[in-house]
């Protein structure tokens, strides 16, 4: 089956990991977080990889993690690091082998959620809100190009987001079934 998995993409702080984990439980699927997979495959944290080898090397390791997750023979719900969609290899693999859900929110809401102190290397600077705003503009086309479903989570709590995701997946499946 071509699109057996479900993937979550979106900026840092959109709740991909929390919602992904809960969604996996609902769908009786295995949860995979690509940051955790990179960390396990590297025996280093994401922050340590950025520090020791730089972002470009992290992105290569992320491509491998995304590909490994999508190759699983069993159904997975995959939470992707916020920048995974920057690589065209990830964009096409995710879109082909999974139903891609983009969890979106305004930079202001994300800033509230991630706070000022962060383990995320890209936000470890003097103005994380400015960084989130810049990344949102920069990455919007890549999220749009990758996702089958977009959920604006700005006004939703986790329960509401999960419900919106499950409803959207059901609707999409219904329309796919009608087409085929
Ligand atoms: C990144 C997001 C992080 C992690 C890394 C880079 C990004 O994942 O992959 O710090 O470029 O947006 P989360 O989105 O899960 O925080």
PDB file of C-alpha atoms and ligand atoms in Angstrom:
ATOM      1  CA  UNK A   1       0.000   0.000   0.000  1.00  0.00           C
ATOM      2  CA  UNK A   2       1.565   3.263  -1.126  1.00  0.00           C
ATOM      3  CA  UNK A   3       0.587   5.621   1.687  1.00  0.00           C
ATOM      4  CA  UNK A   4       0.279   3.406   4.738  1.00  0.00           C
ATOM      5  CA  UNK A   5       2.034   5.834   7.119  1.00  0.00           C
ATOM      6  CA  UNK A   6       0.984   9.184   8.553  1.00  0.00           C
ATOM      7  CA  UNK A   7       3.614  11.924   8.904  1.00  0.00           C
ATOM      8  CA  UNK A   8       3.550  15.186  10.809  1.00  0.00           C
ATOM      9  CA  UNK A   9       5.438  18.222   9.553  1.00  0.00           C
ATOM     10  CA  UNK A  10       5.486  21.817  10.785  1.00  0.00           C
ATOM     11  CA  UNK A  11       7.580  24.298  12.693  1.00  0.00           C
ATOM     12  CA  UNK A  12       9.084  23.653  16.105  1.00  0.00           C
ATOM     13  CA  UNK A  13       6.423  23.902  18.810  1.00  0.00           C
ATOM     14  CA  UNK A  14       3.427  22.878  16.721  1.00  0.00           C
ATOM     15  CA  UNK A  15       2.977  19.713  18.792  1.00  0.00           C
ATOM     16  CA  UNK A  16       4.124  17.162  16.208  1.00  0.00           C
ATOM     17  CA  UNK A  17       5.588  14.832  18.808  1.00  0.00           C
ATOM     18  CA  UNK A  18       2.727  15.008  21.319  1.00  0.00           C
ATOM     19  CA  UNK A  19      -0.007  14.796  18.698  1.00  0.00           C
ATOM     20  CA  UNK A  20       1.925  12.210  16.703  1.00  0.00           C
ATOM     21  CA  UNK A  21       2.287   9.953  19.723  1.00  0.00           C
ATOM     22  CA  UNK A  22      -1.431  10.219  20.548  1.00  0.00           C
ATOM     23  CA  UNK A  23      -2.418   9.767  16.912  1.00  0.00           C
ATOM     24  CA  UNK A  24      -0.310   6.590  16.718  1.00  0.00           C
ATOM     25  CA  UNK A  25      -2.176   5.218  19.723  1.00  0.00           C
ATOM     26  CA  UNK A  26      -5.529   5.998  18.087  1.00  0.00           C
ATOM     27  CA  UNK A  27      -4.523   4.384  14.794  1.00  0.00           C
ATOM     28  CA  UNK A  28      -2.807   1.433  16.440  1.00  0.00           C
ATOM     29  CA  UNK A  29       0.394   2.365  14.638  1.00  0.00           C
ATOM     30  CA  UNK A  30       4.022   2.636  15.751  1.00  0.00           C
ATOM     31  CA  UNK A  31       5.237   6.108  16.673  1.00  0.00           C
ATOM     32  CA  UNK A  32       8.568   7.316  15.263  1.00  0.00           C
ATOM     33  CA  UNK A  33      10.149  10.698  15.926  1.00  0.00           C
ATOM     34  CA  UNK A  34      12.871  11.486  13.369  1.00  0.00           C
ATOM     35  CA  UNK A  35      14.879  13.575  15.857  1.00  0.00           C
ATOM     36  CA  UNK A  36      14.901  10.625  18.263  1.00  0.00           C
ATOM     37  CA  UNK A  37      15.880   8.282  15.427  1.00  0.00           C
ATOM     38  CA  UNK A  38      18.762  10.561  14.405  1.00  0.00           C
ATOM     39  CA  UNK A  39      19.859  10.694  18.037  1.00  0.00           C
ATOM     40  CA  UNK A  40      19.706   6.914  18.402  1.00  0.00           C
ATOM     41  CA  UNK A  41      21.547   6.340  15.115  1.00  0.00           C
ATOM     42  CA  UNK A  42      24.223   8.895  16.061  1.00  0.00           C
ATOM     43  CA  UNK A  43      24.393   8.208  19.793  1.00  0.00           C
ATOM     44  CA  UNK A  44      24.371  12.010  20.176  1.00  0.00           C
ATOM     45  CA  UNK A  45      21.687  14.605  20.839  1.00  0.00           C
ATOM     46  CA  UNK A  46      20.508  16.881  18.033  1.00  0.00           C
ATOM     47  CA  UNK A  47      22.199  19.807  19.802  1.00  0.00           C
ATOM     48  CA  UNK A  48      25.489  17.873  19.971  1.00  0.00           C
ATOM     49  CA  UNK A  49      25.313  17.024  16.246  1.00  0.00           C
ATOM     50  CA  UNK A  50      24.737  20.692  15.352  1.00  0.00           C
ATOM     51  CA  UNK A  51      27.598  21.686  17.630  1.00  0.00           C
ATOM     52  CA  UNK A  52      30.081  19.054  16.461  1.00  0.00           C
ATOM     53  CA  UNK A  53      29.290  18.736  12.741  1.00  0.00           C
ATOM     54  CA  UNK A  54      26.989  21.624  11.787  1.00  0.00           C
ATOM     55  CA  UNK A  55      23.465  21.797  10.405  1.00  0.00           C
ATOM     56  CA  UNK A  56      24.285  20.334   6.971  1.00  0.00           C
ATOM     57  CA  UNK A  57      25.466  17.064   8.527  1.00  0.00           C
ATOM     58  CA  UNK A  58      22.374  16.957  10.744  1.00  0.00           C
ATOM     59  CA  UNK A  59      20.214  17.342   7.611  1.00  0.00           C
ATOM     60  CA  UNK A  60      21.945  14.356   5.956  1.00  0.00           C
ATOM     61  CA  UNK A  61      21.306  12.239   9.041  1.00  0.00           C
ATOM     62  CA  UNK A  62      17.719  13.454   9.041  1.00  0.00           C
ATOM     63  CA  UNK A  63      17.249  12.298   5.405  1.00  0.00           C
ATOM     64  CA  UNK A  64      18.392   8.829   6.451  1.00  0.00           C
ATOM     65  CA  UNK A  65      16.059   8.785   9.456  1.00  0.00           C
ATOM     66  CA  UNK A  66      13.047   9.882   7.382  1.00  0.00           C
ATOM     67  CA  UNK A  67      13.821   7.264   4.757  1.00  0.00           C
ATOM     68  CA  UNK A  68      14.295   4.508   7.377  1.00  0.00           C
ATOM     69  CA  UNK A  69      10.993   5.398   9.031  1.00  0.00           C
ATOM     70  CA  UNK A  70       9.115   5.336   5.725  1.00  0.00           C
ATOM     71  CA  UNK A  71      10.618   1.961   4.824  1.00  0.00           C
ATOM     72  CA  UNK A  72       9.015   0.232   7.822  1.00  0.00           C
ATOM     73  CA  UNK A  73       6.819  -2.665   6.769  1.00  0.00           C
ATOM     74  CA  UNK A  74       4.324  -1.867   9.531  1.00  0.00           C
ATOM     75  CA  UNK A  75       2.206   1.260   9.841  1.00  0.00           C
ATOM     76  CA  UNK A  76       3.984   4.226  11.447  1.00  0.00           C
ATOM     77  CA  UNK A  77       3.041   7.694  12.568  1.00  0.00           C
ATOM     78  CA  UNK A  78       6.166   9.766  11.946  1.00  0.00           C
ATOM     79  CA  UNK A  79       6.892  13.071  13.620  1.00  0.00           C
ATOM     80  CA  UNK A  80       9.439  14.925  11.472  1.00  0.00           C
ATOM     81  CA  UNK A  81      11.853  17.585  12.676  1.00  0.00           C
ATOM     82  CA  UNK A  82      10.650  21.042  11.652  1.00  0.00           C
ATOM     83  CA  UNK A  83      13.254  21.437   8.911  1.00  0.00           C
ATOM     84  CA  UNK A  84      12.900  17.999   7.316  1.00  0.00           C
ATOM     85  CA  UNK A  85      10.780  19.410   4.477  1.00  0.00           C
ATOM     86  CA  UNK A  86      13.706  21.568   3.326  1.00  0.00           C
ATOM     87  CA  UNK A  87      15.262  18.593   1.558  1.00  0.00           C
ATOM     88  CA  UNK A  88      13.535  17.639  -1.696  1.00  0.00           C
ATOM     89  CA  UNK A  89      14.316  13.958  -1.060  1.00  0.00           C
ATOM     90  CA  UNK A  90      12.287  14.120   2.150  1.00  0.00           C
ATOM     91  CA  UNK A  91       9.491  16.091   0.498  1.00  0.00           C
ATOM     92  CA  UNK A  92       8.918  13.562  -2.248  1.00  0.00           C
ATOM     93  CA  UNK A  93       9.411  10.459  -0.065  1.00  0.00           C
ATOM     94  CA  UNK A  94       7.066  11.736   2.643  1.00  0.00           C
ATOM     95  CA  UNK A  95       4.384  12.694   0.138  1.00  0.00           C
ATOM     96  CA  UNK A  96       4.614   9.427  -1.729  1.00  0.00           C
ATOM     97  CA  UNK A  97       4.742   7.025   1.208  1.00  0.00           C
ATOM     98  CA  UNK A  98       2.664   8.766   3.852  1.00  0.00           C
ATOM     99  CA  UNK A  99      -0.317  10.982   4.362  1.00  0.00           C
ATOM    100  CA  UNK A 100       1.348  14.205   5.415  1.00  0.00           C
ATOM    101  CA  UNK A 101      -0.280  16.383   8.061  1.00  0.00           C
ATOM    102  CA  UNK A 102       1.065  19.929   8.443  1.00  0.00           C
ATOM    103  CA  UNK A 103       0.491  21.281  11.939  1.00  0.00           C
ATOM    104  CA  UNK A 104       0.562  25.043  11.530  1.00  0.00           C
ATOM    105  CA  UNK A 105       0.402  27.967  14.005  1.00  0.00           C
ATOM    106  CA  UNK A 106       1.418  31.607  14.052  1.00  0.00           C
ATOM    107  CA  UNK A 107       4.993  32.368  15.129  1.00  0.00           C
ATOM    108  CA  UNK A 108       3.612  34.230  18.165  1.00  0.00           C
ATOM    109  CA  UNK A 109       1.714  31.158  19.364  1.00  0.00           C
ATOM    110  CA  UNK A 110       4.735  28.945  18.737  1.00  0.00           C
ATOM    111  CA  UNK A 111       6.936  31.314  20.677  1.00  0.00           C
ATOM    112  CA  UNK A 112       4.536  31.053  23.636  1.00  0.00           C
ATOM    113  CA  UNK A 113       4.720  27.276  23.410  1.00  0.00           C
ATOM    114  CA  UNK A 114       8.462  26.779  23.073  1.00  0.00           C
ATOM    115  CA  UNK A 115       9.376  29.492  25.557  1.00  0.00           C
ATOM    116  CA  UNK A 116      12.636  31.327  25.727  1.00  0.00           C
ATOM    117  CA  UNK A 117      14.780  28.483  26.969  1.00  0.00           C
ATOM    118  CA  UNK A 118      15.014  25.745  24.430  1.00  0.00           C
ATOM    119  CA  UNK A 119      17.021  22.627  23.681  1.00  0.00           C
ATOM    120  CA  UNK A 120      16.557  23.469  20.005  1.00  0.00           C
ATOM    121  CA  UNK A 121      19.805  24.805  18.549  1.00  0.00           C
ATOM    122  CA  UNK A 122      18.034  27.025  15.988  1.00  0.00           C
ATOM    123  CA  UNK A 123      16.151  28.834  18.765  1.00  0.00           C
ATOM    124  CA  UNK A 124      19.094  29.194  21.130  1.00  0.00           C
ATOM    125  CA  UNK A 125      19.618  32.857  20.286  1.00  0.00           C
ATOM    126  CA  UNK A 126      18.643  36.320  21.492  1.00  0.00           C
ATOM    127  CA  UNK A 127      15.405  36.573  19.509  1.00  0.00           C
ATOM    128  CA  UNK A 128      13.646  33.211  18.989  1.00  0.00           C
ATOM    129  CA  UNK A 129      10.401  34.936  17.938  1.00  0.00           C
ATOM    130  CA  UNK A 130      12.213  36.637  15.051  1.00  0.00           C
ATOM    131  CA  UNK A 131      13.741  33.267  14.115  1.00  0.00           C
ATOM    132  CA  UNK A 132      10.342  31.538  14.152  1.00  0.00           C
ATOM    133  CA  UNK A 133       8.868  34.344  12.027  1.00  0.00           C
ATOM    134  CA  UNK A 134      11.700  34.073   9.505  1.00  0.00           C
ATOM    135  CA  UNK A 135      11.493  30.260   9.367  1.00  0.00           C
ATOM    136  CA  UNK A 136       7.703  30.373   8.924  1.00  0.00           C
ATOM    137  CA  UNK A 137       8.047  32.570   5.825  1.00  0.00           C
ATOM    138  CA  UNK A 138      10.972  30.618   4.469  1.00  0.00           C
ATOM    139  CA  UNK A 139       9.441  27.182   4.955  1.00  0.00           C
ATOM    140  CA  UNK A 140       5.791  27.833   4.150  1.00  0.00           C
ATOM    141  CA  UNK A 141       6.191  26.800   0.461  1.00  0.00           C
ATOM    142  CA  UNK A 142       7.902  23.550   1.493  1.00  0.00           C
ATOM    143  CA  UNK A 143       5.187  22.660   4.006  1.00  0.00           C
ATOM    144  CA  UNK A 144       2.533  23.481   1.406  1.00  0.00           C
ATOM    145  CA  UNK A 145       4.254  21.359  -1.224  1.00  0.00           C
ATOM    146  CA  UNK A 146       4.578  18.356   1.092  1.00  0.00           C
ATOM    147  CA  UNK A 147       1.314  18.254   3.022  1.00  0.00           C
ATOM    148  CA  UNK A 148      -1.948  16.553   2.085  1.00  0.00           C
ATOM    149  CA  UNK A 149      -3.667  18.101   5.118  1.00  0.00           C
ATOM    150  CA  UNK A 150      -3.106  21.422   6.930  1.00  0.00           C
ATOM    151  CA  UNK A 151      -4.409  21.988  10.452  1.00  0.00           C
ATOM    152  CA  UNK A 152      -4.181  25.455  11.983  1.00  0.00           C
ATOM    153  CA  UNK A 153      -3.507  24.680  15.647  1.00  0.00           C
ATOM    154  CA  UNK A 154      -3.228  28.320  16.797  1.00  0.00           C
ATOM    155  CA  UNK A 155      -6.559  28.204  18.651  1.00  0.00           C
ATOM    156  CA  UNK A 156      -6.630  24.484  19.449  1.00  0.00           C
ATOM    157  CA  UNK A 157      -5.467  22.562  22.497  1.00  0.00           C
ATOM    158  CA  UNK A 158      -4.016  19.077  22.094  1.00  0.00           C
ATOM    159  CA  UNK A 159      -7.409  17.339  22.317  1.00  0.00           C
ATOM    160  CA  UNK A 160      -8.860  19.664  19.666  1.00  0.00           C
ATOM    161  CA  UNK A 161      -5.843  19.231  17.420  1.00  0.00           C
ATOM    162  CA  UNK A 162      -5.974  15.448  17.675  1.00  0.00           C
ATOM    163  CA  UNK A 163      -9.681  15.440  16.849  1.00  0.00           C
ATOM    164  CA  UNK A 164      -9.108  17.734  13.848  1.00  0.00           C
ATOM    165  CA  UNK A 165      -6.313  15.474  12.604  1.00  0.00           C
ATOM    166  CA  UNK A 166      -8.331  12.260  12.943  1.00  0.00           C
ATOM    167  CA  UNK A 167     -11.358  13.869  11.235  1.00  0.00           C
ATOM    168  CA  UNK A 168      -9.208  15.146   8.376  1.00  0.00           C
ATOM    169  CA  UNK A 169      -7.604  11.723   7.905  1.00  0.00           C
ATOM    170  CA  UNK A 170     -11.038  10.099   7.782  1.00  0.00           C
ATOM    171  CA  UNK A 171     -12.307  12.694   5.271  1.00  0.00           C
ATOM    172  CA  UNK A 172      -9.254  12.252   3.074  1.00  0.00           C
ATOM    173  CA  UNK A 173      -9.561   8.493   3.139  1.00  0.00           C
ATOM    174  CA  UNK A 174     -13.238   8.816   2.201  1.00  0.00           C
ATOM    175  CA  UNK A 175     -12.440  10.995  -0.797  1.00  0.00           C
ATOM    176  CA  UNK A 176      -9.549   8.711  -1.878  1.00  0.00           C
ATOM    177  CA  UNK A 177     -11.855   5.688  -1.656  1.00  0.00           C
ATOM    178  CA  UNK A 178     -14.449   7.439  -3.819  1.00  0.00           C
ATOM    179  CA  UNK A 179     -11.846   8.326  -6.478  1.00  0.00           C
ATOM    180  CA  UNK A 180     -10.342   4.860  -6.663  1.00  0.00           C
TER     181      UNK A 180
HETATM  182  C1  LIG B   1      14.578  21.828  13.609  1.00  0.00           C
HETATM  183  C2  LIG B   1      13.575  21.294  14.388  1.00  0.00           C
HETATM  184  C3  LIG B   1      13.838  20.331  15.473  1.00  0.00           C
HETATM  185  C4  LIG B   1      15.142  19.562  15.199  1.00  0.00           C
HETATM  186  C5  LIG B   1      16.265  20.510  14.946  1.00  0.00           C
HETATM  187  C6  LIG B   1      16.009  21.453  13.768  1.00  0.00           C
HETATM  188  C7  LIG B   1      14.212  22.795  12.538  1.00  0.00           C
HETATM  189  O1  LIG B   1      12.761  19.398  15.582  1.00  0.00           O
HETATM  190  O2  LIG B   1      14.986  18.711  14.093  1.00  0.00           O
HETATM  191  O3  LIG B   1      16.470  21.239  16.132  1.00  0.00           O
HETATM  192  O4  LIG B   1      15.034  23.031  11.632  1.00  0.00           O
HETATM  193  O5  LIG B   1      13.078  23.325  12.562  1.00  0.00           O
HETATM  194  P1  LIG B   1      11.310  19.780  16.175  1.00  0.00           P
HETATM  195  O6  LIG B   1      10.549  20.474  15.087  1.00  0.00           O
HETATM  196  O7  LIG B   1      10.714  18.450  16.507  1.00  0.00           O
HETATM  197  O8  LIG B   1      11.524  20.648  17.356  1.00  0.00           O
END
